[in-house]
Amino acid sequence: MTASTGALTDRRGRYNFSGGPGALPEEVLREAQQAIVEVPGTGLSVLGLGHRTAWFRDVVDETVHHLRCLLNLSDGYEVLLLQGGASLQFSMVPMALLRGREQPADYVLTGYWSAKALPEAQREGPVRALWDGSPAGYTRLPNDGELDCNPRAPYLHYVSNETVEGLQFHRVLGFEGVPRVCDMSSDFLSTPVDATRFALIYAHAQKNLGPAGVTVVVIRREVMDAAPADLPAMLDYRRHAHMGSIYNTPPVFAIYVTLLVMRWLRGQPGGLRGVAERNEAKAARLYGLLDASGGFYRPRAALADRSHMNVVFTLPSVELEREFLRRAEAAGFSGLEGHRTLGGVRASLYNAVTLDDVAALCAFMQEFQRSPEAR
């Protein structure tokens, strides 16, 4: 570490580049810290406030209000705060949209998470892998000419950002006549999105929205109402909508922190477009270093499909990667290990990661490349 970079690390503490749970804004962390002791105006800790109180009803309603405003949603959509993470949505989606249908649902397999969604859908009905990137090791995304979409499919499912492989769609897939279902867990609210083009969006909160424990579902009401009538209550979107997302005991603290993040997002300069521009600048800074390293740092994803959220790369050897990660951890950079299924290095640049954080990481990486061990 150089003296200047070390001083910055000492002043700000550790840098969180984890793929999830991800970094939260410092402002939100301070408010959450206070709420653990006492929520302003209540005299009680957030950890002891009941989910049937008027206070928590207001928390849920305000959170949903901010989500509606950020997405510019019409009354034709329901916003739900559920549990079970995106993994539960792998099952809830086909139970509601595929069960009893004859035509197969189309699934685009672009990485670790989309590959996990398909087998769960097969339990409920016919499924077609519209495109499968596994033979190439999930290093790129399909172009439109490779997607032979079925205009009669019950829905098209894809993952907007694959956190493991560092791949991100920078466009919307499919036909306008086929309901789109998208897992946006790792890039939801990192950039503006036209939610009206989707029948259902789901995103668990441990990337850009808040801590683990809550999952946001945005569903078109006509799609929700057309689901089979015999679904289990906990797996029926209609039941949760009817109860205003408090059907059973919800994760009060996780939803409260999500509310704090929503307030923070709405206060950001330039709104979501400003957030997206800053995310793009962070990604450009780090990818620029990788590309200028002469092959020392090797981006995994194809150039056109690089994720603005998860920068995945390798070094010339596994031994050098281990040394890089060891030194990075000692220097205050946390969460840089690649996913357990892939290895390598991954720097996640979620909304709360600042450009200064990325600059500090780049300074460390340049110094590591110059070190004797790296030569």
Tab-separated table of C-alpha atoms in Angstrom:
chain	number	residue	atom	x	y	z
A	1	MET	CA	0.000	0.000	0.000
A	2	THR	CA	1.169	3.544	-0.723
A	3	ALA	CA	1.071	6.029	2.107
A	4	SER	CA	-1.843	7.933	0.590
A	5	THR	CA	-3.947	4.848	-0.024
A	6	GLY	CA	-3.185	3.543	3.464
A	7	ALA	CA	-4.303	6.825	5.007
A	8	LEU	CA	-7.570	6.678	3.104
A	9	THR	CA	-8.163	3.107	4.302
A	10	ASP	CA	-7.445	4.096	7.898
A	11	ARG	CA	-9.868	7.023	7.691
A	12	ARG	CA	-12.763	5.197	6.117
A	13	GLY	CA	-12.302	1.728	7.533
A	14	ARG	CA	-12.799	-1.369	5.409
A	15	TYR	CA	-14.085	-1.313	1.864
A	16	ASN	CA	-16.993	-3.658	1.130
A	17	PHE	CA	-16.898	-5.103	-2.395
A	18	SER	CA	-18.908	-8.202	-1.437
A	19	GLY	CA	-21.272	-9.787	-3.948
A	20	GLY	CA	-23.941	-10.014	-1.250
A	21	PRO	CA	-24.953	-9.041	1.262
A	22	GLY	CA	-23.589	-5.907	-0.304
A	23	ALA	CA	-22.525	-2.507	0.930
A	24	LEU	CA	-25.115	-0.174	2.437
A	25	PRO	CA	-24.879	3.638	2.364
A	26	GLU	CA	-23.093	5.075	5.405
A	27	GLU	CA	-26.082	7.346	6.048
A	28	VAL	CA	-28.378	4.324	6.178
A	29	LEU	CA	-26.015	2.435	8.472
A	30	ARG	CA	-26.004	5.306	10.937
A	31	GLU	CA	-29.809	5.487	10.940
A	32	ALA	CA	-30.097	1.719	11.345
A	33	GLN	CA	-27.622	1.816	14.218
A	34	GLN	CA	-29.774	4.403	15.974
A	35	ALA	CA	-32.945	2.400	15.309
A	36	ILE	CA	-31.500	-0.673	17.010
A	37	VAL	CA	-31.350	1.384	20.186
A	38	GLU	CA	-34.476	3.465	19.560
A	39	VAL	CA	-36.551	4.273	16.491
A	40	PRO	CA	-37.145	8.045	16.499
A	41	GLY	CA	-40.545	8.853	17.942
A	42	THR	CA	-41.265	5.380	19.353
A	43	GLY	CA	-39.063	5.007	22.421
A	44	LEU	CA	-38.417	1.383	21.395
A	45	SER	CA	-35.797	-0.590	19.487
A	46	VAL	CA	-36.744	-1.608	15.952
A	47	LEU	CA	-35.912	-5.157	17.032
A	48	GLY	CA	-38.763	-5.082	19.519
A	49	LEU	CA	-41.463	-3.310	17.533
A	50	GLY	CA	-44.419	-5.469	16.517
A	51	HIS	CA	-45.370	-6.134	12.931
A	52	ARG	CA	-49.050	-5.475	13.703
A	53	THR	CA	-48.392	-1.949	14.970
A	54	ALA	CA	-49.539	1.146	13.124
A	55	TRP	CA	-45.877	2.183	12.975
A	56	PHE	CA	-44.897	-0.870	10.930
A	57	ARG	CA	-47.937	-0.548	8.687
A	58	ASP	CA	-46.667	2.938	7.869
A	59	VAL	CA	-43.166	1.559	7.233
A	60	VAL	CA	-44.462	-0.947	4.674
A	61	ASP	CA	-46.742	1.597	3.014
A	62	GLU	CA	-43.981	4.186	2.720
A	63	THR	CA	-41.541	1.625	1.337
A	64	VAL	CA	-44.052	0.594	-1.317
A	65	HIS	CA	-44.793	4.253	-2.096
A	66	HIS	CA	-41.110	4.980	-2.743
A	67	LEU	CA	-40.787	1.889	-4.927
A	68	ARG	CA	-43.788	2.993	-6.964
A	69	CYS	CA	-42.309	6.440	-7.423
A	70	LEU	CA	-38.847	5.147	-8.365
A	71	LEU	CA	-40.381	2.795	-10.950
A	72	ASN	CA	-43.133	5.186	-12.056
A	73	LEU	CA	-45.685	2.402	-11.558
A	74	SER	CA	-49.364	2.640	-12.453
A	75	ASP	CA	-52.239	1.235	-10.404
A	76	GLY	CA	-52.108	-1.841	-12.642
A	77	TYR	CA	-49.156	-3.177	-10.632
A	78	GLU	CA	-48.908	-4.607	-7.145
A	79	VAL	CA	-45.717	-4.167	-5.095
A	80	LEU	CA	-45.111	-6.904	-2.527
A	81	LEU	CA	-42.499	-7.309	0.204
A	82	LEU	CA	-42.009	-11.055	0.629
A	83	GLN	CA	-39.573	-13.522	2.172
A	84	GLY	CA	-37.604	-16.478	0.832
A	85	GLY	CA	-35.234	-14.575	-1.426
A	86	ALA	CA	-35.111	-14.911	-5.179
A	87	SER	CA	-34.815	-18.672	-4.715
A	88	LEU	CA	-38.424	-18.888	-3.546
A	89	GLN	CA	-39.488	-16.899	-6.595
A	90	PHE	CA	-37.972	-19.631	-8.754
A	91	SER	CA	-40.961	-21.687	-7.562
A	92	MET	CA	-43.657	-19.053	-6.986
A	93	VAL	CA	-43.390	-17.690	-10.520
A	94	PRO	CA	-44.122	-20.985	-12.352
A	95	MET	CA	-46.770	-21.953	-9.786
A	96	ALA	CA	-48.656	-18.787	-10.685
A	97	LEU	CA	-47.875	-18.461	-14.397
A	98	LEU	CA	-47.089	-21.968	-15.699
A	99	ARG	CA	-49.133	-24.515	-13.767
A	100	GLY	CA	-51.773	-26.064	-16.025
A	101	ARG	CA	-50.384	-24.519	-19.221
A	102	GLU	CA	-49.583	-26.573	-22.325
A	103	GLN	CA	-47.074	-24.300	-24.027
A	104	PRO	CA	-43.584	-24.287	-22.468
A	105	ALA	CA	-42.232	-21.253	-20.692
A	106	ASP	CA	-39.030	-19.863	-22.203
A	107	TYR	CA	-35.979	-19.612	-19.942
A	108	VAL	CA	-32.722	-17.933	-20.950
A	109	LEU	CA	-29.760	-19.629	-19.244
A	110	THR	CA	-26.961	-17.122	-18.865
A	111	GLY	CA	-25.279	-18.140	-15.612
A	112	TYR	CA	-25.406	-19.701	-12.186
A	113	TRP	CA	-28.686	-18.142	-11.040
A	114	SER	CA	-30.741	-18.549	-14.203
A	115	ALA	CA	-29.621	-22.189	-14.336
A	116	LYS	CA	-31.009	-22.647	-10.812
A	117	ALA	CA	-34.385	-21.179	-11.781
A	118	LEU	CA	-35.145	-23.588	-14.626
A	119	PRO	CA	-35.337	-26.900	-12.677
A	120	GLU	CA	-37.804	-25.366	-10.219
A	121	ALA	CA	-40.053	-24.293	-13.098
A	122	GLN	CA	-39.962	-27.820	-14.534
A	123	ARG	CA	-41.793	-29.027	-11.432
A	124	GLU	CA	-44.841	-27.006	-12.486
A	125	GLY	CA	-45.027	-27.452	-16.245
A	126	PRO	CA	-43.191	-27.582	-19.570
A	127	VAL	CA	-40.080	-25.434	-19.890
A	128	ARG	CA	-37.808	-24.701	-22.819
A	129	ALA	CA	-34.226	-23.510	-22.557
A	130	LEU	CA	-34.427	-20.733	-25.128
A	131	TRP	CA	-30.660	-20.242	-25.011
A	132	ASP	CA	-27.949	-21.909	-22.956
A	133	GLY	CA	-24.572	-20.298	-22.420
A	134	SER	CA	-23.079	-23.144	-20.387
A	135	PRO	CA	-21.107	-24.754	-23.269
A	136	ALA	CA	-19.065	-21.543	-23.499
A	137	GLY	CA	-18.741	-21.297	-19.720
A	138	TYR	CA	-21.235	-18.424	-19.401
A	139	THR	CA	-18.818	-15.813	-20.718
A	140	ARG	CA	-21.270	-13.956	-22.937
A	141	LEU	CA	-24.963	-13.217	-23.430
A	142	PRO	CA	-27.093	-14.078	-26.481
A	143	ASN	CA	-27.757	-11.567	-29.210
A	144	ASP	CA	-31.326	-11.077	-30.401
A	145	GLY	CA	-30.765	-13.238	-33.478
A	146	GLU	CA	-30.018	-16.231	-31.266
A	147	LEU	CA	-33.334	-16.042	-29.396
A	148	ASP	CA	-36.093	-17.932	-31.183
A	149	CYS	CA	-38.832	-16.720	-28.848
A	150	ASN	CA	-42.175	-18.507	-28.795
A	151	PRO	CA	-44.964	-15.924	-29.235
A	152	ARG	CA	-47.354	-18.296	-27.388
A	153	ALA	CA	-45.120	-18.948	-24.392
A	154	PRO	CA	-46.794	-18.366	-21.012
A	155	TYR	CA	-43.828	-16.169	-20.155
A	156	LEU	CA	-40.163	-15.472	-20.858
A	157	HIS	CA	-37.827	-15.633	-17.850
A	158	TYR	CA	-34.334	-14.206	-17.632
A	159	VAL	CA	-31.852	-12.797	-15.108
A	160	SER	CA	-30.872	-9.217	-15.844
A	161	ASN	CA	-27.492	-9.431	-14.094
A	162	GLU	CA	-25.581	-12.606	-13.331
A	163	THR	CA	-23.590	-11.862	-10.178
A	164	VAL	CA	-21.358	-14.937	-10.384
A	165	GLU	CA	-20.123	-14.507	-13.946
A	166	GLY	CA	-20.316	-10.697	-14.176
A	167	LEU	CA	-22.741	-10.581	-17.118
A	168	GLN	CA	-25.487	-7.982	-17.514
A	169	PHE	CA	-28.187	-7.383	-20.105
A	170	HIS	CA	-28.180	-3.778	-21.245
A	171	ARG	CA	-31.445	-4.275	-23.129
A	172	VAL	CA	-34.891	-5.814	-22.588
A	173	LEU	CA	-35.464	-9.276	-24.070
A	174	GLY	CA	-38.442	-10.833	-25.815
A	175	PHE	CA	-41.689	-9.941	-27.554
A	176	GLU	CA	-44.067	-7.348	-26.201
A	177	GLY	CA	-46.880	-9.917	-26.477
A	178	VAL	CA	-45.199	-12.485	-24.203
A	179	PRO	CA	-45.192	-11.730	-20.453
A	180	ARG	CA	-41.657	-10.972	-19.290
A	181	VAL	CA	-40.456	-12.226	-15.908
A	182	CYS	CA	-37.100	-10.919	-14.765
A	183	ASP	CA	-34.902	-11.660	-11.788
A	184	MET	CA	-33.334	-8.249	-11.155
A	185	SER	CA	-31.911	-9.122	-7.761
A	186	SER	CA	-28.455	-7.666	-8.305
A	187	ASP	CA	-29.146	-4.596	-10.452
A	188	PHE	CA	-32.649	-3.532	-9.374
A	189	LEU	CA	-32.773	0.263	-8.833
A	190	SER	CA	-29.178	0.652	-10.026
A	191	THR	CA	-30.503	2.220	-13.222
A	192	PRO	CA	-33.910	3.333	-14.517
A	193	VAL	CA	-36.140	0.526	-15.781
A	194	ASP	CA	-39.420	0.655	-17.679
A	195	ALA	CA	-41.371	-1.683	-15.412
A	196	THR	CA	-44.417	-1.554	-17.696
A	197	ARG	CA	-42.573	-3.837	-20.125
A	198	PHE	CA	-42.550	-6.634	-17.519
A	199	ALA	CA	-45.317	-8.822	-16.151
A	200	LEU	CA	-43.290	-9.632	-13.039
A	201	ILE	CA	-40.021	-8.378	-11.571
A	202	TYR	CA	-38.452	-9.837	-8.463
A	203	ALA	CA	-35.369	-8.821	-6.513
A	204	HIS	CA	-34.066	-9.902	-3.144
A	205	ALA	CA	-32.730	-7.057	-1.079
A	206	GLN	CA	-29.163	-7.953	-0.227
A	207	LYS	CA	-27.565	-6.140	-3.174
A	208	ASN	CA	-28.896	-2.606	-3.698
A	209	LEU	CA	-32.055	-2.535	-1.563
A	210	GLY	CA	-31.147	-3.462	2.004
A	211	PRO	CA	-30.117	-6.430	4.153
A	212	ALA	CA	-31.062	-10.040	3.477
A	213	GLY	CA	-34.554	-11.100	4.508
A	214	VAL	CA	-36.909	-9.214	2.202
A	215	THR	CA	-37.702	-9.710	-1.486
A	216	VAL	CA	-39.459	-7.133	-3.646
A	217	VAL	CA	-41.970	-8.430	-6.189
A	218	VAL	CA	-43.563	-6.138	-8.747
A	219	ILE	CA	-46.407	-7.939	-10.509
A	220	ARG	CA	-49.034	-6.874	-13.001
A	221	ARG	CA	-52.399	-7.281	-11.302
A	222	GLU	CA	-54.046	-9.084	-14.214
A	223	VAL	CA	-51.213	-11.641	-14.165
A	224	MET	CA	-51.548	-12.079	-10.413
A	225	ASP	CA	-55.323	-12.510	-10.598
A	226	ALA	CA	-55.052	-15.162	-13.334
A	227	ALA	CA	-53.030	-17.567	-11.145
A	228	PRO	CA	-54.521	-20.952	-10.200
A	229	ALA	CA	-57.035	-20.792	-7.372
A	230	ASP	CA	-55.604	-23.670	-5.340
A	231	LEU	CA	-52.147	-22.300	-4.484
A	232	PRO	CA	-50.946	-22.580	-0.870
A	233	ALA	CA	-51.621	-19.314	0.937
A	234	MET	CA	-47.954	-18.497	1.562
A	235	LEU	CA	-47.172	-19.068	-2.119
A	236	ASP	CA	-50.080	-17.038	-3.505
A	237	TYR	CA	-49.273	-13.469	-4.537
A	238	ARG	CA	-52.950	-12.539	-4.108
A	239	ARG	CA	-52.952	-13.426	-0.412
A	240	HIS	CA	-49.923	-11.235	0.247
A	241	ALA	CA	-51.420	-8.395	-1.781
A	242	HIS	CA	-54.692	-8.622	0.136
A	243	MET	CA	-52.811	-8.394	3.441
A	244	GLY	CA	-50.574	-5.551	2.312
A	245	SER	CA	-47.418	-7.693	2.604
A	246	ILE	CA	-48.113	-8.524	6.268
A	247	TYR	CA	-49.754	-11.919	5.839
A	248	ASN	CA	-47.430	-13.564	8.364
A	249	THR	CA	-44.645	-12.209	10.579
A	250	PRO	CA	-42.400	-10.250	8.213
A	251	PRO	CA	-38.704	-9.347	8.657
A	252	VAL	CA	-39.361	-6.011	10.371
A	253	PHE	CA	-35.753	-4.864	10.608
A	254	ALA	CA	-34.905	-5.779	6.990
A	255	ILE	CA	-37.961	-3.915	5.694
A	256	TYR	CA	-37.185	-0.888	7.879
A	257	VAL	CA	-33.623	-0.691	6.515
A	258	THR	CA	-35.019	-1.095	2.992
A	259	LEU	CA	-37.202	1.929	3.703
A	260	LEU	CA	-34.100	3.882	4.734
A	261	VAL	CA	-32.414	2.873	1.468
A	262	MET	CA	-35.484	3.965	-0.524
A	263	ARG	CA	-35.363	7.389	1.145
A	264	TRP	CA	-31.638	7.584	0.387
A	265	LEU	CA	-32.188	6.644	-3.251
A	266	ARG	CA	-34.905	9.244	-3.760
A	267	GLY	CA	-32.564	11.872	-2.356
A	268	GLN	CA	-29.718	11.087	-4.740
A	269	PRO	CA	-28.694	13.840	-7.203
A	270	GLY	CA	-30.220	13.196	-10.585
A	271	GLY	CA	-32.528	10.445	-9.321
A	272	LEU	CA	-32.043	6.937	-10.698
A	273	ARG	CA	-30.449	8.326	-13.840
A	274	GLY	CA	-27.816	9.987	-11.680
A	275	VAL	CA	-27.320	6.726	-9.761
A	276	ALA	CA	-26.860	4.886	-13.065
A	277	GLU	CA	-24.293	7.413	-14.309
A	278	ARG	CA	-22.245	7.020	-11.148
A	279	ASN	CA	-22.456	3.230	-11.400
A	280	GLU	CA	-21.280	3.400	-15.001
A	281	ALA	CA	-18.376	5.635	-13.989
A	282	LYS	CA	-17.301	3.212	-11.274
A	283	ALA	CA	-17.414	0.264	-13.663
A	284	ALA	CA	-15.548	2.199	-16.373
A	285	ARG	CA	-12.794	3.083	-13.907
A	286	LEU	CA	-12.230	-0.521	-12.850
A	287	TYR	CA	-12.618	-2.106	-16.297
A	288	GLY	CA	-10.261	0.540	-17.662
A	289	LEU	CA	-7.592	-0.622	-15.239
A	290	LEU	CA	-8.163	-4.266	-16.168
A	291	ASP	CA	-7.920	-3.533	-19.888
A	292	ALA	CA	-4.751	-1.460	-19.425
A	293	SER	CA	-2.993	-4.124	-17.345
A	294	GLY	CA	-1.487	-5.923	-20.329
A	295	GLY	CA	-3.305	-9.162	-19.534
A	296	PHE	CA	-2.309	-9.273	-15.869
A	297	TYR	CA	-5.935	-8.711	-14.838
A	298	ARG	CA	-8.236	-10.592	-17.204
A	299	PRO	CA	-11.951	-9.682	-17.389
A	300	ARG	CA	-14.123	-12.770	-17.676
A	301	ALA	CA	-17.155	-11.367	-19.502
A	302	ALA	CA	-17.385	-10.439	-23.160
A	303	LEU	CA	-16.893	-6.704	-23.674
A	304	ALA	CA	-20.483	-5.911	-24.714
A	305	ASP	CA	-21.966	-7.898	-21.820
A	306	ARG	CA	-19.858	-6.662	-18.906
A	307	SER	CA	-21.772	-6.035	-15.725
A	308	HIS	CA	-21.768	-2.605	-14.098
A	309	MET	CA	-22.510	-4.313	-10.788
A	310	ASN	CA	-20.090	-7.262	-10.609
A	311	VAL	CA	-16.630	-7.029	-12.165
A	312	VAL	CA	-15.256	-10.576	-12.426
A	313	PHE	CA	-11.654	-11.219	-13.423
A	314	THR	CA	-8.718	-13.572	-13.030
A	315	LEU	CA	-4.946	-13.269	-12.620
A	316	PRO	CA	-2.234	-15.272	-14.419
A	317	SER	CA	-2.313	-18.102	-11.852
A	318	VAL	CA	-4.386	-19.424	-8.981
A	319	GLU	CA	-1.428	-18.893	-6.650
A	320	LEU	CA	-1.203	-15.242	-7.636
A	321	GLU	CA	-4.947	-14.840	-7.118
A	322	ARG	CA	-4.605	-16.204	-3.590
A	323	GLU	CA	-1.795	-13.785	-2.834
A	324	PHE	CA	-3.809	-10.911	-4.313
A	325	LEU	CA	-6.818	-11.759	-2.151
A	326	ARG	CA	-4.672	-12.178	0.951
A	327	ARG	CA	-3.059	-8.779	0.496
A	328	ALA	CA	-6.312	-7.124	-0.444
A	329	GLU	CA	-7.944	-8.373	2.748
A	330	ALA	CA	-5.003	-7.152	4.814
A	331	ALA	CA	-5.250	-3.750	3.118
A	332	GLY	CA	-8.921	-3.382	4.023
A	333	PHE	CA	-10.658	-4.595	0.854
A	334	SER	CA	-13.337	-7.146	1.794
A	335	GLY	CA	-15.480	-9.464	-0.297
A	336	LEU	CA	-13.245	-9.750	-3.375
A	337	GLU	CA	-13.254	-13.538	-3.527
A	338	GLY	CA	-14.964	-14.949	-6.602
A	339	HIS	CA	-18.027	-17.131	-6.187
A	340	ARG	CA	-17.261	-20.565	-4.770
A	341	THR	CA	-18.306	-22.257	-8.037
A	342	LEU	CA	-16.023	-20.135	-10.208
A	343	GLY	CA	-13.101	-18.815	-8.196
A	344	GLY	CA	-11.139	-15.840	-9.420
A	345	VAL	CA	-11.807	-12.315	-8.174
A	346	ARG	CA	-15.061	-10.351	-8.077
A	347	ALA	CA	-15.521	-6.693	-7.155
A	348	SER	CA	-19.182	-5.788	-6.673
A	349	LEU	CA	-19.964	-2.125	-7.315
A	350	TYR	CA	-23.457	-1.767	-5.888
A	351	ASN	CA	-25.086	1.630	-5.381
A	352	ALA	CA	-23.515	2.271	-1.976
A	353	VAL	CA	-19.955	1.684	-3.237
A	354	THR	CA	-18.461	5.082	-4.007
A	355	LEU	CA	-16.126	6.197	-6.767
A	356	ASP	CA	-13.530	6.913	-4.071
A	357	ASP	CA	-13.836	3.278	-2.955
A	358	VAL	CA	-13.163	2.134	-6.517
A	359	ALA	CA	-10.252	4.534	-6.863
A	360	ALA	CA	-8.695	3.091	-3.704
A	361	LEU	CA	-9.112	-0.455	-5.063
A	362	CYS	CA	-7.547	0.545	-8.380
A	363	ALA	CA	-4.567	2.077	-6.567
A	364	PHE	CA	-4.069	-1.148	-4.634
A	365	MET	CA	-4.351	-3.247	-7.802
A	366	GLN	CA	-1.786	-1.137	-9.649
A	367	GLU	CA	0.627	-1.460	-6.762
A	368	PHE	CA	0.090	-5.210	-6.551
A	369	GLN	CA	0.842	-5.601	-10.235
A	370	ARG	CA	4.147	-3.766	-9.682
A	371	SER	CA	5.127	-5.949	-6.703
A	372	PRO	CA	8.021	-8.433	-7.055
A	373	GLU	CA	5.694	-11.408	-6.548
A	374	ALA	CA	3.619	-10.379	-9.535
A	375	ARG	CA	6.517	-10.191	-11.964
